[in-house]
Short mmCIF file of C-alpha atoms in Angstrom, two decimals:
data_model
loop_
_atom_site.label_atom_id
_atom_site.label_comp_id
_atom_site.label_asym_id
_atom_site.label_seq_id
_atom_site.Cartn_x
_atom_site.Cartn_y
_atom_site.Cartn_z
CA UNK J 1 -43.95 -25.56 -6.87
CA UNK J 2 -47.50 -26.81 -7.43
CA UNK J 3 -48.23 -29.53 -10.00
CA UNK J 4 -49.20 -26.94 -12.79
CA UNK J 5 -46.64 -24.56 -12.55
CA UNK J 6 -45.37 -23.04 -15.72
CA UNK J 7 -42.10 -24.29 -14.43
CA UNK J 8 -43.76 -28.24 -14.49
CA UNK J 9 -45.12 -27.72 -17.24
CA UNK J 10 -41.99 -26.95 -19.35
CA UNK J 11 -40.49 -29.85 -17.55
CA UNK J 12 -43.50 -32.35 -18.17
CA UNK J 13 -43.35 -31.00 -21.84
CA UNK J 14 -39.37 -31.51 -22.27
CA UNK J 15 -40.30 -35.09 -21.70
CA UNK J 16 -41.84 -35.56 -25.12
CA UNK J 17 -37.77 -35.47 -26.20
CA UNK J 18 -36.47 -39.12 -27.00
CA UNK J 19 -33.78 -40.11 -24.10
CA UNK J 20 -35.41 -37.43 -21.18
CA UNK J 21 -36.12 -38.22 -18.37
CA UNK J 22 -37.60 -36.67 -15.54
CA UNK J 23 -33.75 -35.58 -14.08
CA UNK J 24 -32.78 -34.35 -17.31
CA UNK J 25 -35.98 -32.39 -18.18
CA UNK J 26 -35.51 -30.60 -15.15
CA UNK J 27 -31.71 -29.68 -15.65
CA UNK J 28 -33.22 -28.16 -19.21
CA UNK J 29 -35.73 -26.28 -17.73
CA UNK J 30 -33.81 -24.78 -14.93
CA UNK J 31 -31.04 -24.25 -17.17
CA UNK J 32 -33.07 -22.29 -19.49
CA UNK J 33 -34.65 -20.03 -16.80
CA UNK J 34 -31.37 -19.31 -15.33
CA UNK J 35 -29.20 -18.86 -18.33
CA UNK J 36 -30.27 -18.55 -21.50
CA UNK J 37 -34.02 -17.89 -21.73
CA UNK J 38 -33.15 -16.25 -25.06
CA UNK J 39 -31.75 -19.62 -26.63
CA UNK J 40 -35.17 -21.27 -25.12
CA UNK J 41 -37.16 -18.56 -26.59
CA UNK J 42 -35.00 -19.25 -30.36
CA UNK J 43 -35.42 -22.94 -29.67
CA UNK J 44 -39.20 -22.21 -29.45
CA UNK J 45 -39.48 -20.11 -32.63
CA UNK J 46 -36.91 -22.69 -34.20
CA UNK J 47 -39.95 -25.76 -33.21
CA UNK J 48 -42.98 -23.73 -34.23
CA UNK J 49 -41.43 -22.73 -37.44
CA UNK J 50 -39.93 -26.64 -38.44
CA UNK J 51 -43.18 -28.26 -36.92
CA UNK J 52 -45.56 -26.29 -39.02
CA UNK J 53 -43.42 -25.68 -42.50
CA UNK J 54 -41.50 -28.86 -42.64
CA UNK J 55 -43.08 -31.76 -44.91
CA UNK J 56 -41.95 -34.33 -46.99
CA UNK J 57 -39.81 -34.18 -50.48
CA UNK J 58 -42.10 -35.08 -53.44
CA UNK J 59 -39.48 -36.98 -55.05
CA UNK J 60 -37.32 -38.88 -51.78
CA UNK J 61 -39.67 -38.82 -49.21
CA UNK J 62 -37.10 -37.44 -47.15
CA UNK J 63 -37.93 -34.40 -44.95
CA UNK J 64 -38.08 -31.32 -46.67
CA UNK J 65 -39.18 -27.33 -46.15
CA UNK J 66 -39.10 -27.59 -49.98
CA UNK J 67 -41.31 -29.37 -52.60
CA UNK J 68 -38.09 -31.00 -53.71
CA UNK J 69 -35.09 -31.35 -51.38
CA UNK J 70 -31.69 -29.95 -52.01
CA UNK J 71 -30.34 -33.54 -52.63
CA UNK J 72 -33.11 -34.54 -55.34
CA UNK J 73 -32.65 -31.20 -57.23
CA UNK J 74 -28.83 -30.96 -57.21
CA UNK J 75 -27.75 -31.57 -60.74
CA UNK J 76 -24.26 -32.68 -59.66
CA UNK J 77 -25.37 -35.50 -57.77
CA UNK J 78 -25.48 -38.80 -59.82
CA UNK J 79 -28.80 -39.68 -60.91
CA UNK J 80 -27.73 -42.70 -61.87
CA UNK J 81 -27.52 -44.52 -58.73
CA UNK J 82 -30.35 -44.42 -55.87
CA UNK J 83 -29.93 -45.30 -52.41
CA UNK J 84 -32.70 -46.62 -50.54
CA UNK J 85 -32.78 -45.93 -46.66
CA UNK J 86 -35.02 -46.65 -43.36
CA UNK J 87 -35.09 -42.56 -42.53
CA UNK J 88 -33.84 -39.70 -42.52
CA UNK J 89 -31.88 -40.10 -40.18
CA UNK J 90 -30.33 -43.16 -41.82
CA UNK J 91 -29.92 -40.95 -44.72
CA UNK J 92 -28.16 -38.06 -42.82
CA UNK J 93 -25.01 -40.66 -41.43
CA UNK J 94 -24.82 -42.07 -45.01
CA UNK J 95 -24.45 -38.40 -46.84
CA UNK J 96 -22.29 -37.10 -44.13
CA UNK J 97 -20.16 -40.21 -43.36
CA UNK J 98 -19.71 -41.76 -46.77
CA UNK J 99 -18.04 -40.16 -50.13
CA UNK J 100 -21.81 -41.60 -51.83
CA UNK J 101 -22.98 -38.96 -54.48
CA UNK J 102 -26.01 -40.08 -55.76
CA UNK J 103 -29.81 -40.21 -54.89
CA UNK J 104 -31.85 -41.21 -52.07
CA UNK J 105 -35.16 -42.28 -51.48
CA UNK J 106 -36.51 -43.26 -48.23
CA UNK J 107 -39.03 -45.58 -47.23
CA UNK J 108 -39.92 -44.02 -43.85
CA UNK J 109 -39.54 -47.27 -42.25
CA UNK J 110 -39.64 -50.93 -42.83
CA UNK J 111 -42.49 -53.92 -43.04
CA UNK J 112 -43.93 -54.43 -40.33
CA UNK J 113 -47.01 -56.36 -40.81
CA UNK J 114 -48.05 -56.55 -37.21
CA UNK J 115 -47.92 -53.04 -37.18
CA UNK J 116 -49.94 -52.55 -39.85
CA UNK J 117 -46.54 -51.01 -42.04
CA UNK J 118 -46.68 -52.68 -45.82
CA UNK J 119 -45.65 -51.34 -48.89
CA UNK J 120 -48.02 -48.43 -49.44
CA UNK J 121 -47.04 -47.39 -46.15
CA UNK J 122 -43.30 -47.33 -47.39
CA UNK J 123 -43.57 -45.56 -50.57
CA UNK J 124 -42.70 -48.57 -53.07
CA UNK J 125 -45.57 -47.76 -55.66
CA UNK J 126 -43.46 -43.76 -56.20
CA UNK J 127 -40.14 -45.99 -55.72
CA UNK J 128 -41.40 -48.18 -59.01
CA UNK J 129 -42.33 -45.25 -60.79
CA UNK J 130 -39.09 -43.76 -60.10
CA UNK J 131 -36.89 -46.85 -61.45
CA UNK J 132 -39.87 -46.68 -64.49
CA UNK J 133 -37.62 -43.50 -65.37
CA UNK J 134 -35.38 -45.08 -66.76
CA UNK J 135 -32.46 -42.77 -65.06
CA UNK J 136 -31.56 -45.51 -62.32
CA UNK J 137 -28.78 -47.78 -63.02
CA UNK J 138 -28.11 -49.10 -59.50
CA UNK J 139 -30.14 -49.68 -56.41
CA UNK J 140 -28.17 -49.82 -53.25
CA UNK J 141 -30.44 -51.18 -50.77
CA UNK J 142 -29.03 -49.75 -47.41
CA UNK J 143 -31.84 -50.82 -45.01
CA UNK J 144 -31.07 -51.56 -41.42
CA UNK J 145 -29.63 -55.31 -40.24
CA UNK J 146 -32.61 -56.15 -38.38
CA UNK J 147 -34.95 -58.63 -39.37
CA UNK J 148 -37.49 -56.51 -40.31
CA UNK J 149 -34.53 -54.11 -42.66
CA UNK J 150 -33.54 -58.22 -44.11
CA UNK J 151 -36.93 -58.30 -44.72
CA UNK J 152 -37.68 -54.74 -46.13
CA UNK J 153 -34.25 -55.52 -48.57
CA UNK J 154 -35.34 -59.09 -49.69
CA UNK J 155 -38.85 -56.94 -51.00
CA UNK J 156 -37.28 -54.17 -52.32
CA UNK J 157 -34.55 -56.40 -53.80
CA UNK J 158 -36.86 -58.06 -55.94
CA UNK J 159 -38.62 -55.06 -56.91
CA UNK J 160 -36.08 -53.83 -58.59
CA UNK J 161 -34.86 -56.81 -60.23
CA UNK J 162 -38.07 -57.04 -61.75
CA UNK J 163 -37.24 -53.84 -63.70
CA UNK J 164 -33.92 -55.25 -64.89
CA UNK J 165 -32.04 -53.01 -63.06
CA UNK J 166 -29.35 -53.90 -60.65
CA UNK J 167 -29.78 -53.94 -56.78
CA UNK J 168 -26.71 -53.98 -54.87
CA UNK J 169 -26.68 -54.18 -50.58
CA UNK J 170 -24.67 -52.29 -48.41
CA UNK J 171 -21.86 -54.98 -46.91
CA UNK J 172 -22.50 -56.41 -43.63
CA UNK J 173 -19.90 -57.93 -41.19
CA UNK J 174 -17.44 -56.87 -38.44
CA UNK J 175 -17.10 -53.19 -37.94
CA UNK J 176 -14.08 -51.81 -38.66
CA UNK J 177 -11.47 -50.76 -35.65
CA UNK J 178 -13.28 -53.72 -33.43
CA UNK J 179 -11.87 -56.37 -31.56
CA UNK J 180 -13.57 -59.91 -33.03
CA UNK J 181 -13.96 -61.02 -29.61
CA UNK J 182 -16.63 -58.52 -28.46
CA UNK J 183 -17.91 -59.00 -31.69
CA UNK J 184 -21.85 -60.59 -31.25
CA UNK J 185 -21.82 -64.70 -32.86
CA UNK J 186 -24.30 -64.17 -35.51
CA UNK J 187 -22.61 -61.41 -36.67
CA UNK J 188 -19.63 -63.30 -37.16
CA UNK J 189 -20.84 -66.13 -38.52
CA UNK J 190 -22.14 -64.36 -41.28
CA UNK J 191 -18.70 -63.21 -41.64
CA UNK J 192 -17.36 -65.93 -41.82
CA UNK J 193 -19.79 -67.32 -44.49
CA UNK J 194 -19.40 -64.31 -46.71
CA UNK J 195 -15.84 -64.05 -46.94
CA UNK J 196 -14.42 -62.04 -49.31
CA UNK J 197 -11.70 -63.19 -51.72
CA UNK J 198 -8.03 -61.28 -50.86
CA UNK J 199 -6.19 -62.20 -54.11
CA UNK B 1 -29.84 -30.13 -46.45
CA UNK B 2 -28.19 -26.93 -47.02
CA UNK B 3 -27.04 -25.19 -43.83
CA UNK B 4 -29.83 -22.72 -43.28
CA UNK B 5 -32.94 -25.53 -43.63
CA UNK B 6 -35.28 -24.92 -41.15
CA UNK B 7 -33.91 -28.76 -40.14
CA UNK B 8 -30.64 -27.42 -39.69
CA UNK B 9 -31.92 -24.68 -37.55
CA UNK B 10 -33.91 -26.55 -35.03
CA UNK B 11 -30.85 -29.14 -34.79
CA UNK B 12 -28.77 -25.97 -33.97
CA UNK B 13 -31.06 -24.45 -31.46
CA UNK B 14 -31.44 -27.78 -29.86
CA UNK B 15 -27.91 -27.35 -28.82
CA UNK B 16 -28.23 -24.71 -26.38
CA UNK B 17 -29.94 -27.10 -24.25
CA UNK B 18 -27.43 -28.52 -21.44
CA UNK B 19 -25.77 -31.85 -22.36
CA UNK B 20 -27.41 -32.46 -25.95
CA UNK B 21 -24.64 -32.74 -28.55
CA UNK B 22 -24.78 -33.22 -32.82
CA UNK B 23 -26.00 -36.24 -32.38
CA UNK B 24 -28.72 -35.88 -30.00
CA UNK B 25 -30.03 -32.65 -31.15
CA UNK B 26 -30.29 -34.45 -34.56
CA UNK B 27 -32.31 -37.41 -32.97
CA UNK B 28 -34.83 -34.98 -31.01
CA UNK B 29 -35.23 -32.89 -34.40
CA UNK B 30 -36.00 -35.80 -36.87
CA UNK B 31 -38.18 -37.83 -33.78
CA UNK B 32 -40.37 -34.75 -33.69
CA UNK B 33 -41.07 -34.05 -37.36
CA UNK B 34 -41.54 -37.79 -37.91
CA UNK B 35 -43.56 -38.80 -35.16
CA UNK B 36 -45.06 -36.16 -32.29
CA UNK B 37 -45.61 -33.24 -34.10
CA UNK B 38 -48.02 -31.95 -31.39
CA UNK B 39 -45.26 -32.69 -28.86
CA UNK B 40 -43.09 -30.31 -30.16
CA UNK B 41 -45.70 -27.37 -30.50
CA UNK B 42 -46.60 -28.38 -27.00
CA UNK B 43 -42.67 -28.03 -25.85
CA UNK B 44 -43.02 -24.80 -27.96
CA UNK B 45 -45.61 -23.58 -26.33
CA UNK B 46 -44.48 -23.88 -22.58
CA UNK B 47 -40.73 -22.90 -24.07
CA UNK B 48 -42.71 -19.61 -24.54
CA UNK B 49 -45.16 -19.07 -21.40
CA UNK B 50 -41.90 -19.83 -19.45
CA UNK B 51 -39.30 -18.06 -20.63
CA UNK B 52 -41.19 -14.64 -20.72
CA UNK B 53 -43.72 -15.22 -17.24
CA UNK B 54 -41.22 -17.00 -14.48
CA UNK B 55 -39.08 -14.33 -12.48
CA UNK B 56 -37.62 -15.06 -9.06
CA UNK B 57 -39.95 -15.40 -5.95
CA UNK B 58 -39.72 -12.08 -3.32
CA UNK B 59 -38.91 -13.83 -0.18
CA UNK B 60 -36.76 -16.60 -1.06
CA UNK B 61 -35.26 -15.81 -4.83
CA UNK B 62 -36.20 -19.09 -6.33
CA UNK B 63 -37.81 -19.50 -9.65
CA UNK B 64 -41.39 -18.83 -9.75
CA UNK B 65 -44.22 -17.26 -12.07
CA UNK B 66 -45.96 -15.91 -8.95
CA UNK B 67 -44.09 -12.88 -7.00
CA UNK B 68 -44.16 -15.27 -3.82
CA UNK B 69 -43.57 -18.69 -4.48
CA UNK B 70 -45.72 -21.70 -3.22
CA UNK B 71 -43.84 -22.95 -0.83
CA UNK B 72 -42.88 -19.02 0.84
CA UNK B 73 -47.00 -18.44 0.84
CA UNK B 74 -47.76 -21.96 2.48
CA UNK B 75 -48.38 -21.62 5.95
CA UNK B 76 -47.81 -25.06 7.12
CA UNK B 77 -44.55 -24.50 6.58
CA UNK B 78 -41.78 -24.44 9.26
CA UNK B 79 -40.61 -20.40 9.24
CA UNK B 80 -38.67 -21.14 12.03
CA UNK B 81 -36.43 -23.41 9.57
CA UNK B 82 -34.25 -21.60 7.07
CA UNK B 83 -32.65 -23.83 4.91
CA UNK B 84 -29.94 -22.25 2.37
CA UNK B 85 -29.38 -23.64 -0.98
CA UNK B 86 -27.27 -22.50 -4.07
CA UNK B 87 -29.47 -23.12 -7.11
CA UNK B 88 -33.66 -24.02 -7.68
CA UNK B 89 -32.54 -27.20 -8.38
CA UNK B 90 -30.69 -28.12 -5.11
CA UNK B 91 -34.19 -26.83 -3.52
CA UNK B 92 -36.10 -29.03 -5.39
CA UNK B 93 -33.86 -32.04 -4.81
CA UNK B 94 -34.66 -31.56 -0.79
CA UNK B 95 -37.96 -30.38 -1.10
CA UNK B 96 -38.61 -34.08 -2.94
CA UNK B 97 -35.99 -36.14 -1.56
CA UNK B 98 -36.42 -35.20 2.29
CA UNK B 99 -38.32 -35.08 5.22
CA UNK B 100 -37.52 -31.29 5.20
CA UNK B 101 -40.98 -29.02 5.57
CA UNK B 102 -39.13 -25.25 7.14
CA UNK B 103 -38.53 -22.45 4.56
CA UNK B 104 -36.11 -21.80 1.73
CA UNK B 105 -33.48 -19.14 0.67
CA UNK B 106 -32.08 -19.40 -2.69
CA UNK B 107 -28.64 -17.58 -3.37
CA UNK B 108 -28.53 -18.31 -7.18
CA UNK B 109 -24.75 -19.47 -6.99
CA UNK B 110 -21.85 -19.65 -4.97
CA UNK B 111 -19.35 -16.78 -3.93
CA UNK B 112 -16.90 -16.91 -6.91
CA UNK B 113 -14.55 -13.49 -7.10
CA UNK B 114 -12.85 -14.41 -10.08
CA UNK B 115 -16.60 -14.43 -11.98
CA UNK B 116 -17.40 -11.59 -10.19
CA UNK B 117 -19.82 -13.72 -8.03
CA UNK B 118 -20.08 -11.73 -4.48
CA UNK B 119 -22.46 -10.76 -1.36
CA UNK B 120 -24.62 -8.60 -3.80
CA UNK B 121 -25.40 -11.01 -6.50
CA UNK B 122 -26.18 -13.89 -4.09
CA UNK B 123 -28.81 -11.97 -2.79
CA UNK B 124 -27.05 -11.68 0.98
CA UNK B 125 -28.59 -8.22 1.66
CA UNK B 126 -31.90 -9.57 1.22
CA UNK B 127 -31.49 -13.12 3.73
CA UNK B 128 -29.88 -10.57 6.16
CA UNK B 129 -33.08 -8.26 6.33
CA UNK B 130 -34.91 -12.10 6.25
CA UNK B 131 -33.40 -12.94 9.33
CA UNK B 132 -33.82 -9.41 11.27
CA UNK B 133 -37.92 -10.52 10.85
CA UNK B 134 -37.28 -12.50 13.85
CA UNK B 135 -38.93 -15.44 12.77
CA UNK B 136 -36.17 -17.57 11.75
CA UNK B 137 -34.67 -19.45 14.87
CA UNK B 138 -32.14 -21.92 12.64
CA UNK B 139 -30.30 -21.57 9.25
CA UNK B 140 -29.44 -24.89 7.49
CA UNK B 141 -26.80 -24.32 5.11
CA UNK B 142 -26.88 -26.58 2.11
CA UNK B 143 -24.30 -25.12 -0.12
CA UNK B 144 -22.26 -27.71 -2.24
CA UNK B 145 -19.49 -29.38 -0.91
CA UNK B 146 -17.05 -28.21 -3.31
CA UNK B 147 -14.36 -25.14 -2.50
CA UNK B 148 -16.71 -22.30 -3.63
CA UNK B 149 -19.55 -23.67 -1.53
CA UNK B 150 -17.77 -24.19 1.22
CA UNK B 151 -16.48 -20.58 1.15
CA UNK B 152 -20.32 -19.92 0.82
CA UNK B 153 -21.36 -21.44 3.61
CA UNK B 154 -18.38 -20.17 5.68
CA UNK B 155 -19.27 -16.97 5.01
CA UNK B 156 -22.96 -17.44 5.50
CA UNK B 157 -22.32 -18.39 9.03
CA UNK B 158 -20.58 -15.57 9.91
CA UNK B 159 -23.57 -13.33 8.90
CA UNK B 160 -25.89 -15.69 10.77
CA UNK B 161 -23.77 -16.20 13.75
CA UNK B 162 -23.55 -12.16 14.37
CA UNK B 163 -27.64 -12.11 14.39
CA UNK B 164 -27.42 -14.73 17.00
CA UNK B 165 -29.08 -16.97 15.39
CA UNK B 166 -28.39 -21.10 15.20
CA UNK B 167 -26.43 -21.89 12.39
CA UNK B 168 -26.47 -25.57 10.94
CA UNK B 169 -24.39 -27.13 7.75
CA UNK B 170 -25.86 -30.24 6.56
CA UNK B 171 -23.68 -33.27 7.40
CA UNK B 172 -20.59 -34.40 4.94
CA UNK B 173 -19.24 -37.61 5.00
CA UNK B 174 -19.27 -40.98 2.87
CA UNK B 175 -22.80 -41.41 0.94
CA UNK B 176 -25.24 -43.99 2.54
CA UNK B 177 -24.74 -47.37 0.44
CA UNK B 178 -21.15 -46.68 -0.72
CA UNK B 179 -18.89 -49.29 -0.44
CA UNK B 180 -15.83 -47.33 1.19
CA UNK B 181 -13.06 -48.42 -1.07
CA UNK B 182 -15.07 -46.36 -3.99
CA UNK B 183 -15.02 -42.62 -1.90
CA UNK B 184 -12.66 -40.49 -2.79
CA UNK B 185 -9.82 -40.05 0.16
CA UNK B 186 -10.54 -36.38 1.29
CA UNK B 187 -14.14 -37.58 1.76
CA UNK B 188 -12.98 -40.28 3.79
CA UNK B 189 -10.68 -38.22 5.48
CA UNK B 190 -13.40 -35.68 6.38
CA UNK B 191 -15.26 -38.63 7.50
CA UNK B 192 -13.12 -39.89 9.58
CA UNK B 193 -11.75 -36.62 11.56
CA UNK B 194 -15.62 -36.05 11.63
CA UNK B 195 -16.96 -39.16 13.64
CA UNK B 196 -19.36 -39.79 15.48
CA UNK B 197 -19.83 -40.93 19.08
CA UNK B 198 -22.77 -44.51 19.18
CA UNK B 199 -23.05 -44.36 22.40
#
């Protein structure tokens, strides 16, 4: 196989794919070519069609084929609470892993000054205008635990209180079904300091 | 995100690729959108050229886009080597991971009855008429080492043996840099009915 093959090529290509490597691009491709070239030629129509067509919702910033995504135009969710997220992504675990009904908007990432990531990056002047609606009644900040999502949340946080509307954040401690010895110390120490009354 | 999104549909198709599950066909579908567009009409792309331009080389049955492949067509090559191999992949793995520099033949599988998996459809007709050339003065067999290959291989002899021709299997025995309480007993067992004089 010389270094340009079509075959190294698909390989080299499969690499662009978060968590392949060079081993497991090469099971792909072979796989592919051996089995199922017609689910690698409907995972190429499937890219070209997503890649081109899919932008952003007007409204959540999520990603969207549509102007408006099915979650912002749903009349059945409640408008009256709005979840802010990291991405998409972060957004997919909460509405498929939660009983959460309302809205979404997400910031596409957090602050990151040294990467050149503020608040215009993040969407915050459409999240303002949004809360300006007057339909909000609850922000549930559920940005990431990192410093950078503390960070993000602290911003955000006072964002919204400015409006006079509420901000709430998602509850951080020890997961549930762990042991509390594997669990990391800073973790637990905040745990510990935020203890929650059982009466 | 209703079912049929054009999200949903690349996160589906992602899933015919071999050991990508829910959650990492989600993770290559959002990284993509939100970060290397280009990557994935790239992937697209080569998804395309490959699927519908690589067929099996003449000679030696492994995948190629050319009717001979590269390494059939080189003549630095060994031809007096024959070294038999189940899948493309196998081939590449010694082609890059040995000393190796003789000839392939690619069966495309293993002899399997039950799958309906014999002579014919490992391509047997066409090694035999391979090794009536005259050319071909030793066949390495490098079928797997589980039952079906070592049917494979078995059987592969025979055919070689009757042309009077050398016939080779590559050694079996514990991996170099085991420690030996980690092998399995039937490869130690091999191992050890299989010694070796130091002298």
């Amino acid at each position: 196989m010389s270094k340009d093959s079509l075959i190294q090529q698909l390989i080299n290509a499969f690499r662009c794919l978060p968590g392949v490597g060079p081993k497991s691009a090469q099971r792909m491709t072979f796989y592919l070519l051996q089995r199922d070239r017609q689910g690698g030629r409907h995972l190429a129509e499937s890219l070209v069609a997503a890649m081109s067509r899919v932008g952003n919702c007007r409204r959540c910033r999520t990603l969207s084929e549509k102007e408006v995504c099915a979650i912002c135009e749903n009349p059945k969710r409640d408008a009256s609470q709005l979840c802010v997220v990291e991405s998409p992504a972060d957004m997919a675990a909460i509405e498929h892993g939660t009983g959460y009904r309302g809205q979404f908007f997400v910031l596409g990432g957090h602050l990151s000054p040294l990467d050149g990531i503020g608040p215009d990056e993040l969407g915050v002047a459409l999240l303002a205008q949004r809360l300006s609606e007057g339909e909000v009644g609850e922000v549930i900040i559920a940005t990431g635990s990192t410093v950078e999502g503390q960070a993000t949340a602290h911003y955000i946080s006072e964002l919204v209180h400015e409006k006079g509307i509420r901000v709430t954040r998602i509850a951080q401690g020890v997961p549930l079904g762990g042991e509390l010895e594997f669990v990391d110390s800073s973790t637990l120490d905040h745990a510990i300091g935020e203890r929650q009354s059982m009466e």
